[in-house]
Amino acid sequence: MAVGAWHEGCPAGREQLRNVTLTHWGFDGRLHRGVLVVNADVVDSVKRIFARLLADRFPIRQMNPIEEYGGDDNASMSADNSSAYNCRRAGQANAPAADSPHANGRAIDLNPTENPWMDLRCHCWQPSSRYAARTPGTGKITEGDAVWQAFHADGWIWQDIKTPDYQHFDTGYPSRPYTGTLSNS
């Protein structure tokens, strides 16, 4: 059995994916390096967005490819890990589908502890409800804030579903090649 995020049947092939190493502020007030795995067509956009987040000193707990968690989204979220590409297996939320922004490398989840999502399978917040209220706070995202503006300026959408998903930005659903404009408008 394959481990990690990519496996046979994923819509984005390995040749379409890129590791992007980024500098970010940590919750400890120090600079850190992290890696996001994204589709080649969003690399320049991701670099622009994270340069803005760096300039704004937005803290990110950690940023590691989902492979470091064996492709397990729940383990990654529990570690407050910011990640991007994940071609999830059956039984995980948003399991692989041709239209999935994560499975196509065109979605990013930031600080999942501070920005949880509502899992409709259990009607519970994941990874916890502690920060579910959308009030400003360290590492949190709120509509119109600097993080929202950085992604929005590059044509990304915050929580592109009806279910609250405060950690999630993508380039549109269904996922299509990134053009710098909203693909679902």
PDB file of C-alpha atoms in Angstrom:
ATOM      1  CA  MET A   1       0.000   0.000   0.000  1.00  0.00           C
ATOM      2  CA  ALA A   2       1.322   3.430  -0.925  1.00  0.00           C
ATOM      3  CA  VAL A   3       1.828   5.983   1.839  1.00  0.00           C
ATOM      4  CA  GLY A   4       1.679   9.732   1.622  1.00  0.00           C
ATOM      5  CA  ALA A   5      -0.544  11.969  -0.426  1.00  0.00           C
ATOM      6  CA  TRP A   6       0.002  10.809  -4.007  1.00  0.00           C
ATOM      7  CA  HIS A   7      -1.212   7.427  -5.217  1.00  0.00           C
ATOM      8  CA  GLU A   8      -2.534   5.862  -8.402  1.00  0.00           C
ATOM      9  CA  GLY A   9      -5.790   7.491  -9.497  1.00  0.00           C
ATOM     10  CA  CYS A  10      -4.982  11.002  -8.243  1.00  0.00           C
ATOM     11  CA  PRO A  11      -6.015  13.702 -10.749  1.00  0.00           C
ATOM     12  CA  ALA A  12      -2.708  15.622 -10.522  1.00  0.00           C
ATOM     13  CA  GLY A  13       0.274  13.529 -11.513  1.00  0.00           C
ATOM     14  CA  ARG A  14       3.626  13.809  -9.771  1.00  0.00           C
ATOM     15  CA  GLU A  15       4.996  15.673 -12.796  1.00  0.00           C
ATOM     16  CA  GLN A  16       2.459  18.462 -12.155  1.00  0.00           C
ATOM     17  CA  LEU A  17       3.410  18.959  -8.500  1.00  0.00           C
ATOM     18  CA  ARG A  18       6.114  21.195  -7.067  1.00  0.00           C
ATOM     19  CA  ASN A  19       7.670  21.628  -3.629  1.00  0.00           C
ATOM     20  CA  VAL A  20       7.694  25.322  -2.745  1.00  0.00           C
ATOM     21  CA  THR A  21       9.989  26.255   0.142  1.00  0.00           C
ATOM     22  CA  LEU A  22       8.753  29.362   1.948  1.00  0.00           C
ATOM     23  CA  THR A  23       9.942  31.515   4.817  1.00  0.00           C
ATOM     24  CA  HIS A  24       7.295  32.296   7.415  1.00  0.00           C
ATOM     25  CA  TRP A  25       6.942  33.708  10.898  1.00  0.00           C
ATOM     26  CA  GLY A  26       6.349  31.141  13.610  1.00  0.00           C
ATOM     27  CA  PHE A  27       4.220  31.441  16.714  1.00  0.00           C
ATOM     28  CA  ASP A  28       7.523  31.837  18.555  1.00  0.00           C
ATOM     29  CA  GLY A  29       8.187  35.169  16.773  1.00  0.00           C
ATOM     30  CA  ARG A  30      11.081  33.699  14.775  1.00  0.00           C
ATOM     31  CA  LEU A  31      11.551  33.011  11.083  1.00  0.00           C
ATOM     32  CA  HIS A  32      11.112  29.438   9.882  1.00  0.00           C
ATOM     33  CA  ARG A  33      11.222  27.564   6.578  1.00  0.00           C
ATOM     34  CA  GLY A  34       8.388  25.369   5.428  1.00  0.00           C
ATOM     35  CA  VAL A  35       7.310  23.472   2.324  1.00  0.00           C
ATOM     36  CA  LEU A  36       3.991  23.390   0.496  1.00  0.00           C
ATOM     37  CA  VAL A  37       3.357  20.917  -2.321  1.00  0.00           C
ATOM     38  CA  VAL A  38       1.256  22.626  -5.004  1.00  0.00           C
ATOM     39  CA  ASN A  39       0.377  22.370  -8.672  1.00  0.00           C
ATOM     40  CA  ALA A  40       2.977  23.946 -10.973  1.00  0.00           C
ATOM     41  CA  ASP A  41       0.385  26.427 -12.236  1.00  0.00           C
ATOM     42  CA  VAL A  42      -0.009  28.088  -8.795  1.00  0.00           C
ATOM     43  CA  VAL A  43       3.666  28.278  -7.758  1.00  0.00           C
ATOM     44  CA  ASP A  44       4.121  31.986  -8.601  1.00  0.00           C
ATOM     45  CA  SER A  45       0.823  32.880  -6.943  1.00  0.00           C
ATOM     46  CA  VAL A  46       1.743  30.947  -3.769  1.00  0.00           C
ATOM     47  CA  LYS A  47       5.101  32.752  -3.623  1.00  0.00           C
ATOM     48  CA  ARG A  48       3.364  36.161  -3.928  1.00  0.00           C
ATOM     49  CA  ILE A  49       0.784  35.320  -1.267  1.00  0.00           C
ATOM     50  CA  PHE A  50       3.320  34.020   1.239  1.00  0.00           C
ATOM     51  CA  ALA A  51       5.602  37.015   0.631  1.00  0.00           C
ATOM     52  CA  ARG A  52       2.638  39.165   1.720  1.00  0.00           C
ATOM     53  CA  LEU A  53       2.011  36.985   4.769  1.00  0.00           C
ATOM     54  CA  LEU A  54       5.702  37.232   5.670  1.00  0.00           C
ATOM     55  CA  ALA A  55       5.632  41.036   5.307  1.00  0.00           C
ATOM     56  CA  ASP A  56       2.520  41.155   7.515  1.00  0.00           C
ATOM     57  CA  ARG A  57       4.229  38.889  10.082  1.00  0.00           C
ATOM     58  CA  PHE A  58       1.311  36.435  10.011  1.00  0.00           C
ATOM     59  CA  PRO A  59       2.356  33.476  12.192  1.00  0.00           C
ATOM     60  CA  ILE A  60       2.193  29.915  10.897  1.00  0.00           C
ATOM     61  CA  ARG A  61       2.753  27.081  13.362  1.00  0.00           C
ATOM     62  CA  GLN A  62       4.445  24.796  10.823  1.00  0.00           C
ATOM     63  CA  MET A  63       4.332  24.006   7.128  1.00  0.00           C
ATOM     64  CA  ASN A  64       5.154  20.449   6.083  1.00  0.00           C
ATOM     65  CA  PRO A  65       4.036  18.249   3.195  1.00  0.00           C
ATOM     66  CA  ILE A  66       1.232  15.882   4.155  1.00  0.00           C
ATOM     67  CA  GLU A  67       3.623  12.955   3.494  1.00  0.00           C
ATOM     68  CA  GLU A  68       5.166  13.689   6.898  1.00  0.00           C
ATOM     69  CA  TYR A  69       1.839  12.516   8.333  1.00  0.00           C
ATOM     70  CA  GLY A  70       1.485   9.472   6.068  1.00  0.00           C
ATOM     71  CA  GLY A  71      -1.119  11.347   4.015  1.00  0.00           C
ATOM     72  CA  ASP A  72      -3.388  11.492   7.078  1.00  0.00           C
ATOM     73  CA  ASP A  73      -5.204  14.828   7.098  1.00  0.00           C
ATOM     74  CA  ASN A  74      -6.428  14.350  10.692  1.00  0.00           C
ATOM     75  CA  ALA A  75      -2.880  13.807  11.964  1.00  0.00           C
ATOM     76  CA  SER A  76      -1.674  16.875  10.061  1.00  0.00           C
ATOM     77  CA  MET A  77      -4.499  19.027  11.444  1.00  0.00           C
ATOM     78  CA  SER A  78      -3.892  17.763  14.993  1.00  0.00           C
ATOM     79  CA  ALA A  79      -0.282  18.935  14.657  1.00  0.00           C
ATOM     80  CA  ASP A  80      -1.531  22.384  13.515  1.00  0.00           C
ATOM     81  CA  ASN A  81       0.304  21.812  10.249  1.00  0.00           C
ATOM     82  CA  SER A  82      -0.372  24.086   7.270  1.00  0.00           C
ATOM     83  CA  SER A  83      -0.409  22.067   4.058  1.00  0.00           C
ATOM     84  CA  ALA A  84      -1.622  22.064   0.478  1.00  0.00           C
ATOM     85  CA  TYR A  85      -1.666  19.051  -1.863  1.00  0.00           C
ATOM     86  CA  ASN A  86      -3.454  15.990  -0.524  1.00  0.00           C
ATOM     87  CA  CYS A  87      -5.069  13.318  -2.670  1.00  0.00           C
ATOM     88  CA  ARG A  88      -7.071  11.826   0.172  1.00  0.00           C
ATOM     89  CA  ARG A  89      -8.048   8.182   0.360  1.00  0.00           C
ATOM     90  CA  ALA A  90     -11.553   6.836   0.832  1.00  0.00           C
ATOM     91  CA  GLY A  91     -12.788   7.510   4.348  1.00  0.00           C
ATOM     92  CA  GLN A  92     -11.054  10.878   4.640  1.00  0.00           C
ATOM     93  CA  ALA A  93     -12.946  14.109   4.072  1.00  0.00           C
ATOM     94  CA  ASN A  94     -13.006  15.289   0.463  1.00  0.00           C
ATOM     95  CA  ALA A  95     -11.734  11.939  -0.800  1.00  0.00           C
ATOM     96  CA  PRO A  96     -10.014  11.951  -4.203  1.00  0.00           C
ATOM     97  CA  ALA A  97     -12.065  13.239  -7.068  1.00  0.00           C
ATOM     98  CA  ALA A  98     -11.141  14.896 -10.346  1.00  0.00           C
ATOM     99  CA  ASP A  99     -12.665  18.180  -9.128  1.00  0.00           C
ATOM    100  CA  SER A 100     -10.981  18.334  -5.698  1.00  0.00           C
ATOM    101  CA  PRO A 101      -8.794  21.456  -5.222  1.00  0.00           C
ATOM    102  CA  HIS A 102      -6.541  19.602  -2.735  1.00  0.00           C
ATOM    103  CA  ALA A 103      -6.127  16.562  -5.005  1.00  0.00           C
ATOM    104  CA  ASN A 104      -5.180  18.924  -7.856  1.00  0.00           C
ATOM    105  CA  GLY A 105      -2.676  20.918  -5.745  1.00  0.00           C
ATOM    106  CA  ARG A 106      -4.722  24.125  -5.819  1.00  0.00           C
ATOM    107  CA  ALA A 107      -5.798  24.414  -2.174  1.00  0.00           C
ATOM    108  CA  ILE A 108      -4.008  25.473   1.014  1.00  0.00           C
ATOM    109  CA  ASP A 109      -5.045  24.915   4.634  1.00  0.00           C
ATOM    110  CA  LEU A 110      -3.531  27.390   7.119  1.00  0.00           C
ATOM    111  CA  ASN A 111      -3.176  26.879  10.881  1.00  0.00           C
ATOM    112  CA  PRO A 112      -5.954  24.278  11.234  1.00  0.00           C
ATOM    113  CA  THR A 113      -6.075  24.525  15.037  1.00  0.00           C
ATOM    114  CA  GLU A 114      -6.768  28.263  14.942  1.00  0.00           C
ATOM    115  CA  ASN A 115      -8.943  27.904  11.818  1.00  0.00           C
ATOM    116  CA  PRO A 116     -11.007  24.702  12.180  1.00  0.00           C
ATOM    117  CA  TRP A 117     -13.578  23.266   9.803  1.00  0.00           C
ATOM    118  CA  MET A 118     -16.978  21.693  10.455  1.00  0.00           C
ATOM    119  CA  ASP A 119     -16.864  17.971   9.705  1.00  0.00           C
ATOM    120  CA  LEU A 120     -20.396  17.032   8.661  1.00  0.00           C
ATOM    121  CA  ARG A 121     -19.663  13.341   9.190  1.00  0.00           C
ATOM    122  CA  CYS A 122     -19.679  13.940  12.967  1.00  0.00           C
ATOM    123  CA  HIS A 123     -21.137  17.485  13.090  1.00  0.00           C
ATOM    124  CA  CYS A 124     -18.053  18.523  15.020  1.00  0.00           C
ATOM    125  CA  TRP A 125     -15.220  20.989  14.563  1.00  0.00           C
ATOM    126  CA  GLN A 126     -11.895  19.540  13.385  1.00  0.00           C
ATOM    127  CA  PRO A 127      -9.349  19.475  14.855  1.00  0.00           C
ATOM    128  CA  SER A 128     -11.305  21.089  17.766  1.00  0.00           C
ATOM    129  CA  SER A 129     -13.903  23.778  18.513  1.00  0.00           C
ATOM    130  CA  ARG A 130     -11.563  25.866  20.685  1.00  0.00           C
ATOM    131  CA  TYR A 131     -11.078  28.560  18.014  1.00  0.00           C
ATOM    132  CA  ALA A 132     -14.302  28.123  16.022  1.00  0.00           C
ATOM    133  CA  ALA A 133     -15.535  31.667  16.787  1.00  0.00           C
ATOM    134  CA  ARG A 134     -14.320  34.037  14.077  1.00  0.00           C
ATOM    135  CA  THR A 135     -12.837  36.668  16.331  1.00  0.00           C
ATOM    136  CA  PRO A 136      -9.389  38.112  15.616  1.00  0.00           C
ATOM    137  CA  GLY A 137      -6.512  36.254  17.237  1.00  0.00           C
ATOM    138  CA  THR A 138      -2.985  35.012  16.675  1.00  0.00           C
ATOM    139  CA  GLY A 139      -2.840  32.840  13.554  1.00  0.00           C
ATOM    140  CA  LYS A 140      -6.585  33.164  12.900  1.00  0.00           C
ATOM    141  CA  ILE A 141      -8.186  34.123   9.593  1.00  0.00           C
ATOM    142  CA  THR A 142     -11.222  36.382   9.384  1.00  0.00           C
ATOM    143  CA  GLU A 143     -13.019  37.717   6.336  1.00  0.00           C
ATOM    144  CA  GLY A 144     -11.325  40.863   5.027  1.00  0.00           C
ATOM    145  CA  ASP A 145      -8.179  40.539   7.170  1.00  0.00           C
ATOM    146  CA  ALA A 146      -4.627  40.675   5.768  1.00  0.00           C
ATOM    147  CA  VAL A 147      -4.512  36.916   5.061  1.00  0.00           C
ATOM    148  CA  TRP A 148      -7.876  36.984   3.297  1.00  0.00           C
ATOM    149  CA  GLN A 149      -6.727  40.022   1.275  1.00  0.00           C
ATOM    150  CA  ALA A 150      -3.424  38.367   0.260  1.00  0.00           C
ATOM    151  CA  PHE A 151      -5.192  35.299  -1.136  1.00  0.00           C
ATOM    152  CA  HIS A 152      -8.121  37.239  -2.596  1.00  0.00           C
ATOM    153  CA  ALA A 153      -5.763  39.610  -4.460  1.00  0.00           C
ATOM    154  CA  ASP A 154      -4.418  36.587  -6.350  1.00  0.00           C
ATOM    155  CA  GLY A 155      -7.856  35.167  -7.177  1.00  0.00           C
ATOM    156  CA  TRP A 156      -8.072  32.569  -4.396  1.00  0.00           C
ATOM    157  CA  ILE A 157     -11.309  31.912  -2.501  1.00  0.00           C
ATOM    158  CA  TRP A 158     -11.664  31.461   1.258  1.00  0.00           C
ATOM    159  CA  GLN A 159     -13.652  28.385   2.379  1.00  0.00           C
ATOM    160  CA  ASP A 160     -15.094  27.622  -1.062  1.00  0.00           C
ATOM    161  CA  ILE A 161     -17.975  25.535   0.330  1.00  0.00           C
ATOM    162  CA  LYS A 162     -21.139  26.166   2.356  1.00  0.00           C
ATOM    163  CA  THR A 163     -19.728  24.299   5.377  1.00  0.00           C
ATOM    164  CA  PRO A 164     -17.464  26.451   7.587  1.00  0.00           C
ATOM    165  CA  ASP A 165     -13.837  25.669   6.677  1.00  0.00           C
ATOM    166  CA  TYR A 166     -11.803  28.556   8.066  1.00  0.00           C
ATOM    167  CA  GLN A 167      -8.362  27.115   7.238  1.00  0.00           C
ATOM    168  CA  HIS A 168      -9.102  26.554   3.536  1.00  0.00           C
ATOM    169  CA  PHE A 169      -8.237  28.643   0.465  1.00  0.00           C
ATOM    170  CA  ASP A 170      -8.476  27.367  -3.113  1.00  0.00           C
ATOM    171  CA  THR A 171      -8.557  28.612  -6.685  1.00  0.00           C
ATOM    172  CA  GLY A 172     -12.104  27.426  -7.324  1.00  0.00           C
ATOM    173  CA  TYR A 173     -14.286  24.370  -7.457  1.00  0.00           C
ATOM    174  CA  PRO A 174     -14.240  22.363  -9.578  1.00  0.00           C
ATOM    175  CA  SER A 175     -10.461  22.625  -9.765  1.00  0.00           C
ATOM    176  CA  ARG A 176      -9.194  23.769 -13.141  1.00  0.00           C
ATOM    177  CA  PRO A 177      -5.860  25.195 -14.346  1.00  0.00           C
ATOM    178  CA  TYR A 178      -5.129  28.421 -12.465  1.00  0.00           C
ATOM    179  CA  THR A 179      -5.453  31.619 -14.484  1.00  0.00           C
ATOM    180  CA  GLY A 180      -5.263  34.194 -11.690  1.00  0.00           C
ATOM    181  CA  THR A 181      -9.005  34.784 -11.815  1.00  0.00           C
ATOM    182  CA  LEU A 182     -11.865  33.117 -10.006  1.00  0.00           C
ATOM    183  CA  SER A 183     -12.575  29.906 -11.877  1.00  0.00           C
ATOM    184  CA  ASN A 184     -16.094  29.466 -10.532  1.00  0.00           C
ATOM    185  CA  SER A 185     -17.488  32.898 -11.362  1.00  0.00           C
TER     186      SER A 185
END
